[in-house]
Coordinates of C-alpha atoms in Angstrom, one line a residue:
X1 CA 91.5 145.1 137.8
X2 CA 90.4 148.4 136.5
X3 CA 93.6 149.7 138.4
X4 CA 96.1 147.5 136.4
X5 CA 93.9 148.5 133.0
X6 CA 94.5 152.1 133.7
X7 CA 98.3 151.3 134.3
X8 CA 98.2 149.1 130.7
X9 CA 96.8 152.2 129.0
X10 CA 99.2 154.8 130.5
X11 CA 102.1 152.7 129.6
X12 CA 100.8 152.0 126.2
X13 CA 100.4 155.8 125.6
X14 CA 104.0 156.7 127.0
X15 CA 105.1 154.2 124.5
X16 CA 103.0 155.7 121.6
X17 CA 104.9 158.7 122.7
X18 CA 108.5 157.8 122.5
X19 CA 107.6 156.3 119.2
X20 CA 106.5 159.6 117.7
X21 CA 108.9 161.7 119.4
X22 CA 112.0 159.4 118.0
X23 CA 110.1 159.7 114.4
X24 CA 110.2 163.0 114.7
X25 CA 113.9 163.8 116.1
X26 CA 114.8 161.5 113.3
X27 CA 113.3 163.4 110.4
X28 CA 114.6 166.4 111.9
X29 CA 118.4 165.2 112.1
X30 CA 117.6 164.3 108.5
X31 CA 117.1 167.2 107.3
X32 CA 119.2 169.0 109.0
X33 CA 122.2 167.5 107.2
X34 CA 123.5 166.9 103.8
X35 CA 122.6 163.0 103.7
X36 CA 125.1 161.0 102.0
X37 CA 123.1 158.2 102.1
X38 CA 120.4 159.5 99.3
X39 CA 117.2 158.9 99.7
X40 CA 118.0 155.0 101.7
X41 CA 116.1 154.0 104.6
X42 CA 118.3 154.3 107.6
X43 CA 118.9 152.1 110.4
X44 CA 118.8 154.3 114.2
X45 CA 123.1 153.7 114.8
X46 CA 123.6 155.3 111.1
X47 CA 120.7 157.9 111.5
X48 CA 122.4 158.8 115.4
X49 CA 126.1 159.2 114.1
X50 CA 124.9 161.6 110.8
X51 CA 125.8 165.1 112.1
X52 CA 129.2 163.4 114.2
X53 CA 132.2 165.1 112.4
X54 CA 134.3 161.8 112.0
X55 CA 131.5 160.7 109.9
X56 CA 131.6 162.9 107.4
X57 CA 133.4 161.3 104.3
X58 CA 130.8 158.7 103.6
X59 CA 130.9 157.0 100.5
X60 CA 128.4 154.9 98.4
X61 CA 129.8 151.8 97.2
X62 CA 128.9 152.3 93.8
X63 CA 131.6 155.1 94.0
X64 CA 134.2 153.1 95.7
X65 CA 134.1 150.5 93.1
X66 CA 134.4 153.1 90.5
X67 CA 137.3 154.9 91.8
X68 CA 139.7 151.9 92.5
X69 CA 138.3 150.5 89.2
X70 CA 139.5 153.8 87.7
X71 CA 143.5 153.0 88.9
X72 CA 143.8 155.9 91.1
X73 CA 145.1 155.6 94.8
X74 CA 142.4 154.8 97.3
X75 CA 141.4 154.7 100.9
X76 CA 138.3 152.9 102.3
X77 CA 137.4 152.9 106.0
X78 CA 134.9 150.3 106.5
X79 CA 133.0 150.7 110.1
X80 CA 129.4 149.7 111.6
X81 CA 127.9 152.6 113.8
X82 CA 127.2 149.5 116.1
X83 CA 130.8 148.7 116.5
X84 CA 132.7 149.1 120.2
X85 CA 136.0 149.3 118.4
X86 CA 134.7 151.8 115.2
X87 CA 133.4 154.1 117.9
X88 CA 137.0 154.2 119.4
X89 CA 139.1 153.9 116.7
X90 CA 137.5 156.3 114.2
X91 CA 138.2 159.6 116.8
X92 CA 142.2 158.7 116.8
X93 CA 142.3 157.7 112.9
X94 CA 140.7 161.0 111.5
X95 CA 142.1 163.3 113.0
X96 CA 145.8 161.7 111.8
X97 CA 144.3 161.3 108.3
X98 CA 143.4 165.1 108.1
X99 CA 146.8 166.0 109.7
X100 CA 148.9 163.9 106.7
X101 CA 146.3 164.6 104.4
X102 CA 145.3 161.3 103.4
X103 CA 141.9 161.1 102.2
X104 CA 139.3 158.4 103.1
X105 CA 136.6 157.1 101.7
X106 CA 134.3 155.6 104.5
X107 CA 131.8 152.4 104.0
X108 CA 129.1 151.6 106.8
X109 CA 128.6 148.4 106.6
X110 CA 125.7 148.6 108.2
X111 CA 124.2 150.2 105.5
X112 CA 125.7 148.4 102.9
X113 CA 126.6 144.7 102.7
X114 CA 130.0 145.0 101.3
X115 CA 131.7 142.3 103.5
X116 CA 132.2 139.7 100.7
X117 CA 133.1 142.4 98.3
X118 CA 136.4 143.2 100.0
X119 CA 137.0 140.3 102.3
X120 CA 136.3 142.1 105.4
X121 CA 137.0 139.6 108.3
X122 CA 136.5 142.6 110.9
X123 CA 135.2 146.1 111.8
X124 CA 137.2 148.7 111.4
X125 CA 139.2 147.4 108.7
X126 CA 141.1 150.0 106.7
X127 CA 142.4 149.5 103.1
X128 CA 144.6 151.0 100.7
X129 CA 144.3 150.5 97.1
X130 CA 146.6 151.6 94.2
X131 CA 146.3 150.7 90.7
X132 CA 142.7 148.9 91.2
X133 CA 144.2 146.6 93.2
X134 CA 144.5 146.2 97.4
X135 CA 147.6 147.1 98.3
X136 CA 147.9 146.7 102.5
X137 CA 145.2 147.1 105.6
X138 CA 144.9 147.0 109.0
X139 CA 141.7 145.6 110.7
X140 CA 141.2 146.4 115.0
X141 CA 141.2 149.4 116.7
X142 CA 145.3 149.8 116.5
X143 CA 147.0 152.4 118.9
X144 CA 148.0 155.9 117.7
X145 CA 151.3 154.6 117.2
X146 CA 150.3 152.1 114.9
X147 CA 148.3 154.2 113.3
X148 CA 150.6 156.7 112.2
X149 CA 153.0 154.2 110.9
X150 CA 150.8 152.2 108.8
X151 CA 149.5 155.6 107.4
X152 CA 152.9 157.6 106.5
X153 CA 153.7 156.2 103.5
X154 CA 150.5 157.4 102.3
X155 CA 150.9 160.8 103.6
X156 CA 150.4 163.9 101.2
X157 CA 151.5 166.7 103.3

Protein backbone atom coordinates (compact mmCIF):
# COMPACT_ATOMS: atom_id res chain seq x y z
CA UNK A 1 0.00 0.00 0.00
CA UNK A 2 2.53 2.59 1.04
CA UNK A 3 4.33 1.44 -2.19
CA UNK A 4 1.46 2.28 -4.61
CA UNK A 5 0.99 5.86 -2.36
CA UNK A 6 4.57 6.68 -3.06
CA UNK A 7 3.95 5.85 -6.90
CA UNK A 8 0.52 8.20 -6.66
CA UNK A 9 2.65 11.03 -5.28
CA UNK A 10 5.53 10.82 -7.72
CA UNK A 11 3.18 10.71 -10.60
CA UNK A 12 1.14 13.55 -9.28
CA UNK A 13 4.34 15.65 -8.85
CA UNK A 14 5.70 14.79 -12.52
CA UNK A 15 2.33 16.04 -13.52
CA UNK A 16 2.55 19.26 -11.43
CA UNK A 17 5.66 19.55 -13.38
CA UNK A 18 4.66 19.37 -16.99
CA UNK A 19 1.95 21.75 -15.97
CA UNK A 20 4.31 24.45 -14.88
CA UNK A 21 6.90 23.86 -17.34
CA UNK A 22 4.13 24.19 -20.41
CA UNK A 23 2.90 27.55 -18.45
CA UNK A 24 6.08 28.66 -18.59
CA UNK A 25 7.25 27.74 -22.36
CA UNK A 26 3.95 29.38 -23.21
CA UNK A 27 4.49 32.79 -21.68
CA UNK A 28 7.84 32.62 -23.04
CA UNK A 29 6.72 32.04 -26.83
CA UNK A 30 4.43 34.88 -25.96
CA UNK A 31 6.59 37.26 -25.41
CA UNK A 32 8.85 36.48 -27.63
CA UNK A 33 6.69 37.49 -30.54
CA UNK A 34 4.65 40.29 -31.76
CA UNK A 35 1.11 38.75 -30.83
CA UNK A 36 -1.52 39.48 -33.25
CA UNK A 37 -3.95 38.17 -31.23
CA UNK A 38 -3.84 41.31 -28.50
CA UNK A 39 -4.14 40.56 -25.22
CA UNK A 40 -6.88 37.18 -26.06
CA UNK A 41 -6.48 34.16 -24.20
CA UNK A 42 -5.01 31.51 -26.41
CA UNK A 43 -5.83 28.06 -27.02
CA UNK A 44 -2.31 25.55 -27.08
CA UNK A 45 -2.59 24.76 -31.33
CA UNK A 46 -2.71 28.81 -31.79
CA UNK A 47 -0.12 29.53 -28.97
CA UNK A 48 2.26 26.43 -30.79
CA UNK A 49 1.99 27.80 -34.46
CA UNK A 50 2.79 31.70 -33.26
CA UNK A 51 6.49 32.07 -34.18
CA UNK A 52 5.77 29.47 -37.64
CA UNK A 53 6.43 31.82 -40.58
CA UNK A 54 3.22 30.80 -42.67
CA UNK A 55 1.47 32.23 -39.78
CA UNK A 56 2.39 35.45 -39.93
CA UNK A 57 -0.45 37.63 -41.56
CA UNK A 58 -2.99 37.11 -38.96
CA UNK A 59 -5.89 39.17 -38.90
CA UNK A 60 -8.62 40.19 -36.38
CA UNK A 61 -11.98 40.02 -37.63
CA UNK A 62 -12.89 43.29 -36.72
CA UNK A 63 -10.38 44.31 -39.47
CA UNK A 64 -11.46 41.94 -42.04
CA UNK A 65 -14.95 43.20 -41.85
CA UNK A 66 -13.66 46.65 -42.15
CA UNK A 67 -11.62 46.25 -45.12
CA UNK A 68 -14.03 44.39 -47.50
CA UNK A 69 -16.75 46.78 -46.04
CA UNK A 70 -14.41 49.57 -47.25
CA UNK A 71 -14.70 48.12 -51.26
CA UNK A 72 -11.10 47.39 -51.62
CA UNK A 73 -9.86 43.90 -53.03
CA UNK A 74 -9.46 41.33 -50.32
CA UNK A 75 -8.03 38.02 -49.40
CA UNK A 76 -8.97 35.93 -46.31
CA UNK A 77 -7.48 32.54 -45.48
CA UNK A 78 -9.51 31.02 -42.96
CA UNK A 79 -7.56 27.86 -41.11
CA UNK A 80 -7.78 26.03 -37.48
CA UNK A 81 -4.17 25.27 -36.11
CA UNK A 82 -6.08 21.89 -35.44
CA UNK A 83 -6.67 21.16 -38.95
CA UNK A 84 -4.79 18.07 -40.96
CA UNK A 85 -5.44 19.80 -44.22
CA UNK A 86 -4.47 23.70 -42.93
CA UNK A 87 -1.24 22.25 -41.70
CA UNK A 88 -0.59 20.90 -45.33
CA UNK A 89 -2.04 23.31 -47.40
CA UNK A 90 -0.87 26.52 -45.80
CA UNK A 91 3.18 25.59 -46.59
CA UNK A 92 2.21 25.25 -50.53
CA UNK A 93 -0.25 28.34 -50.58
CA UNK A 94 2.19 31.03 -48.97
CA UNK A 95 4.87 30.65 -50.44
CA UNK A 96 2.80 31.10 -54.11
CA UNK A 97 0.96 34.08 -52.60
CA UNK A 98 4.38 35.87 -51.74
CA UNK A 99 5.78 34.82 -55.22
CA UNK A 100 2.52 36.68 -57.18
CA UNK A 101 2.29 38.98 -54.57
CA UNK A 102 -1.10 38.48 -53.48
CA UNK A 103 -1.67 39.49 -50.02
CA UNK A 104 -3.73 37.51 -47.39
CA UNK A 105 -5.40 38.20 -44.64
CA UNK A 106 -5.56 35.03 -42.34
CA UNK A 107 -8.60 34.15 -39.79
CA UNK A 108 -8.07 31.22 -37.13
CA UNK A 109 -11.03 30.07 -36.62
CA UNK A 110 -10.15 28.62 -33.76
CA UNK A 111 -9.76 31.80 -32.19
CA UNK A 112 -12.52 33.36 -33.66
CA UNK A 113 -15.95 32.01 -34.48
CA UNK A 114 -16.38 33.45 -37.86
CA UNK A 115 -17.95 30.32 -39.49
CA UNK A 116 -21.54 31.79 -39.92
CA UNK A 117 -20.10 35.05 -40.78
CA UNK A 118 -18.72 33.90 -44.21
CA UNK A 119 -20.42 30.65 -44.71
CA UNK A 120 -17.47 28.48 -44.11
CA UNK A 121 -18.53 24.91 -44.81
CA UNK A 122 -14.66 23.77 -44.51
CA UNK A 123 -11.11 24.40 -43.25
CA UNK A 124 -8.99 25.91 -45.24
CA UNK A 125 -11.37 27.83 -47.18
CA UNK A 126 -9.89 30.70 -49.10
CA UNK A 127 -11.91 33.80 -50.34
CA UNK A 128 -11.53 36.62 -52.51
CA UNK A 129 -13.53 39.69 -52.18
CA UNK A 130 -13.78 42.81 -54.42
CA UNK A 131 -16.08 45.54 -54.00
CA UNK A 132 -17.38 44.35 -50.45
CA UNK A 133 -18.71 41.56 -51.88
CA UNK A 134 -17.31 37.60 -52.24
CA UNK A 135 -16.18 37.15 -55.39
CA UNK A 136 -14.77 33.22 -55.80
CA UNK A 137 -13.05 30.56 -53.17
CA UNK A 138 -11.70 27.47 -52.94
CA UNK A 139 -12.19 25.20 -49.75
CA UNK A 140 -9.65 21.66 -49.30
CA UNK A 141 -6.20 21.37 -49.40
CA UNK A 142 -6.06 21.77 -53.54
CA UNK A 143 -2.66 20.70 -55.25
CA UNK A 144 -0.06 23.28 -56.31
CA UNK A 145 -1.50 23.23 -59.62
CA UNK A 146 -4.75 24.26 -58.50
CA UNK A 147 -3.49 26.59 -56.55
CA UNK A 148 -1.69 28.69 -58.87
CA UNK A 149 -4.57 28.78 -61.15
CA UNK A 150 -7.23 29.79 -58.91
CA UNK A 151 -4.74 32.55 -57.58
CA UNK A 152 -3.30 34.19 -61.08
CA UNK A 153 -5.92 36.32 -61.82
CA UNK A 154 -5.22 37.96 -58.54
CA UNK A 155 -1.61 38.19 -59.05
CA UNK A 156 0.15 41.67 -58.60
CA UNK A 157 3.57 40.98 -59.74
Amino acid sequence: MKKLVAIGGVVIVLLVAIILLTNMSNKDKLKSVDNPYGDKKLQQPTIDLLQDENYQNITLPEDLKAKIDSGEEVNAYFFSPTCTHCRALTPKLMPILEDKGIEVNQINLLEYDEWDTYNITATPTFIHFDGGAEVERFEGNLPEEELEAFLTPYAKK
